[in-house]
Amino acid sequence: MRTYVAGQEAADEMEFVELALGIDVDLFRGPLEMETDEERRARRDVAHEVLRDLRESAEAGDEVAGWDALYADALTRTVPFMRAARGQRAGTGAAA
């Protein structure tokens, strides 16, 4: 079964969310794979700019931008489970 949003085919579930909401989840949450400190800083700078633009649009009366801003802001405070799990090494931590 194919899924289309605004005439564009979504390749997977994450792309569907991005097309439907207009939000790049990885931009706000971070990628599932590791990123360098420089890449993280650059991504966060762009995310803050986009979030600021969404909030400004919301204040100007764009309700969808307001909801997108809330969602994007919530994503900035999440850590993907797989990335968090990869950060743990065998033999470390309190149980080791």
PDB file of C-alpha atoms in Angstrom:
ATOM      1  CA  MET A   1       0.000   0.000   0.000  1.00  0.00           C
ATOM      2  CA  ARG A   2       1.324   3.431  -0.893  1.00  0.00           C
ATOM      3  CA  THR A   3       0.833   6.516   1.220  1.00  0.00           C
ATOM      4  CA  TYR A   4       0.669  10.000  -0.254  1.00  0.00           C
ATOM      5  CA  VAL A   5       0.653  13.371   1.467  1.00  0.00           C
ATOM      6  CA  ALA A   6      -0.031  16.448  -0.646  1.00  0.00           C
ATOM      7  CA  GLY A   7       0.774  14.486  -3.785  1.00  0.00           C
ATOM      8  CA  GLN A   8       4.122  13.155  -2.523  1.00  0.00           C
ATOM      9  CA  GLU A   9       4.687   9.483  -1.750  1.00  0.00           C
ATOM     10  CA  ALA A  10       5.987   8.741   1.742  1.00  0.00           C
ATOM     11  CA  ALA A  11       8.663   6.030   1.666  1.00  0.00           C
ATOM     12  CA  ASP A  12       8.270   5.118   5.346  1.00  0.00           C
ATOM     13  CA  GLU A  13       6.504   6.107   8.551  1.00  0.00           C
ATOM     14  CA  MET A  14       8.974   8.855   9.461  1.00  0.00           C
ATOM     15  CA  GLU A  15       8.730  10.408   6.020  1.00  0.00           C
ATOM     16  CA  PHE A  16       4.937  10.321   6.322  1.00  0.00           C
ATOM     17  CA  VAL A  17       5.157  12.261   9.604  1.00  0.00           C
ATOM     18  CA  GLU A  18       7.562  14.761   8.039  1.00  0.00           C
ATOM     19  CA  LEU A  19       5.321  15.302   5.021  1.00  0.00           C
ATOM     20  CA  ALA A  20       2.130  15.473   7.074  1.00  0.00           C
ATOM     21  CA  LEU A  21       3.436  17.800   9.771  1.00  0.00           C
ATOM     22  CA  GLY A  22       6.084  19.656   7.826  1.00  0.00           C
ATOM     23  CA  ILE A  23       8.613  18.834  10.553  1.00  0.00           C
ATOM     24  CA  ASP A  24      11.914  17.013  10.102  1.00  0.00           C
ATOM     25  CA  VAL A  25      11.981  14.872  13.242  1.00  0.00           C
ATOM     26  CA  ASP A  26      15.746  14.267  13.047  1.00  0.00           C
ATOM     27  CA  LEU A  27      16.385  18.012  12.995  1.00  0.00           C
ATOM     28  CA  PHE A  28      14.791  18.481  16.415  1.00  0.00           C
ATOM     29  CA  ARG A  29      15.327  15.089  18.030  1.00  0.00           C
ATOM     30  CA  GLY A  30      18.683  14.279  16.500  1.00  0.00           C
ATOM     31  CA  PRO A  31      19.623  11.424  14.188  1.00  0.00           C
ATOM     32  CA  LEU A  32      19.583   7.807  15.324  1.00  0.00           C
ATOM     33  CA  GLU A  33      23.267   7.433  14.503  1.00  0.00           C
ATOM     34  CA  MET A  34      26.042   9.237  16.306  1.00  0.00           C
ATOM     35  CA  GLU A  35      26.922  12.787  15.275  1.00  0.00           C
ATOM     36  CA  THR A  36      30.011  14.851  15.988  1.00  0.00           C
ATOM     37  CA  ASP A  37      29.912  17.801  18.351  1.00  0.00           C
ATOM     38  CA  GLU A  38      30.188  20.150  15.364  1.00  0.00           C
ATOM     39  CA  GLU A  39      27.301  18.434  13.556  1.00  0.00           C
ATOM     40  CA  ARG A  40      25.201  18.545  16.740  1.00  0.00           C
ATOM     41  CA  ARG A  41      25.855  22.270  17.225  1.00  0.00           C
ATOM     42  CA  ALA A  42      24.973  23.023  13.601  1.00  0.00           C
ATOM     43  CA  ARG A  43      21.790  20.911  13.757  1.00  0.00           C
ATOM     44  CA  ARG A  44      20.691  22.534  17.009  1.00  0.00           C
ATOM     45  CA  ASP A  45      21.360  26.032  15.640  1.00  0.00           C
ATOM     46  CA  VAL A  46      19.137  25.326  12.638  1.00  0.00           C
ATOM     47  CA  ALA A  47      16.485  23.709  14.857  1.00  0.00           C
ATOM     48  CA  HIS A  48      16.392  26.789  17.099  1.00  0.00           C
ATOM     49  CA  GLU A  49      15.969  29.051  14.051  1.00  0.00           C
ATOM     50  CA  VAL A  50      13.149  26.919  12.650  1.00  0.00           C
ATOM     51  CA  LEU A  51      11.469  26.764  16.058  1.00  0.00           C
ATOM     52  CA  ARG A  52      11.716  30.548  16.378  1.00  0.00           C
ATOM     53  CA  ASP A  53      10.127  30.959  12.934  1.00  0.00           C
ATOM     54  CA  LEU A  54       7.319  28.561  13.864  1.00  0.00           C
ATOM     55  CA  ARG A  55       6.632  30.467  17.077  1.00  0.00           C
ATOM     56  CA  GLU A  56       6.585  33.791  15.217  1.00  0.00           C
ATOM     57  CA  SER A  57       4.129  32.364  12.688  1.00  0.00           C
ATOM     58  CA  ALA A  58       1.982  31.068  15.536  1.00  0.00           C
ATOM     59  CA  GLU A  59       1.948  34.475  17.200  1.00  0.00           C
ATOM     60  CA  ALA A  60       0.864  35.962  13.867  1.00  0.00           C
ATOM     61  CA  GLY A  61      -2.175  33.679  13.881  1.00  0.00           C
ATOM     62  CA  ASP A  62      -1.022  30.479  12.149  1.00  0.00           C
ATOM     63  CA  GLU A  63      -2.534  27.753  14.338  1.00  0.00           C
ATOM     64  CA  VAL A  64      -0.802  24.910  12.469  1.00  0.00           C
ATOM     65  CA  ALA A  65       2.583  26.548  13.045  1.00  0.00           C
ATOM     66  CA  GLY A  66       1.699  26.775  16.732  1.00  0.00           C
ATOM     67  CA  TRP A  67       1.042  23.050  16.944  1.00  0.00           C
ATOM     68  CA  ASP A  68       4.188  22.340  14.919  1.00  0.00           C
ATOM     69  CA  ALA A  69       6.185  24.507  17.336  1.00  0.00           C
ATOM     70  CA  LEU A  70       4.844  22.561  20.319  1.00  0.00           C
ATOM     71  CA  TYR A  71       5.705  19.245  18.656  1.00  0.00           C
ATOM     72  CA  ALA A  72       9.172  20.411  17.584  1.00  0.00           C
ATOM     73  CA  ASP A  73       9.893  21.783  21.046  1.00  0.00           C
ATOM     74  CA  ALA A  74       8.900  18.454  22.622  1.00  0.00           C
ATOM     75  CA  LEU A  75      11.191  16.606  20.199  1.00  0.00           C
ATOM     76  CA  THR A  76      14.172  18.666  21.364  1.00  0.00           C
ATOM     77  CA  ARG A  77      13.797  17.078  24.800  1.00  0.00           C
ATOM     78  CA  THR A  78      13.755  13.455  23.635  1.00  0.00           C
ATOM     79  CA  VAL A  79      16.511  10.932  23.068  1.00  0.00           C
ATOM     80  CA  PRO A  80      15.855   8.107  20.630  1.00  0.00           C
ATOM     81  CA  PHE A  81      15.860   4.783  22.486  1.00  0.00           C
ATOM     82  CA  MET A  82      18.276   3.112  20.075  1.00  0.00           C
ATOM     83  CA  ARG A  83      20.794   5.958  20.311  1.00  0.00           C
ATOM     84  CA  ALA A  84      20.561   5.931  24.108  1.00  0.00           C
ATOM     85  CA  ALA A  85      21.011   2.158  24.188  1.00  0.00           C
ATOM     86  CA  ARG A  86      24.064   2.344  21.930  1.00  0.00           C
ATOM     87  CA  GLY A  87      25.660   4.755  24.385  1.00  0.00           C
ATOM     88  CA  GLN A  88      25.714   1.960  26.997  1.00  0.00           C
ATOM     89  CA  ARG A  89      28.609  -0.470  26.869  1.00  0.00           C
ATOM     90  CA  ALA A  90      28.725  -3.959  28.280  1.00  0.00           C
ATOM     91  CA  GLY A  91      30.365  -4.087  31.671  1.00  0.00           C
ATOM     92  CA  THR A  92      29.668  -0.473  32.608  1.00  0.00           C
ATOM     93  CA  GLY A  93      27.177   1.107  34.927  1.00  0.00           C
ATOM     94  CA  ALA A  94      25.918   0.248  38.397  1.00  0.00           C
ATOM     95  CA  ALA A  95      25.141  -3.389  37.604  1.00  0.00           C
ATOM     96  CA  ALA A  96      28.687  -4.128  36.368  1.00  0.00           C
TER      97      ALA A  96
END
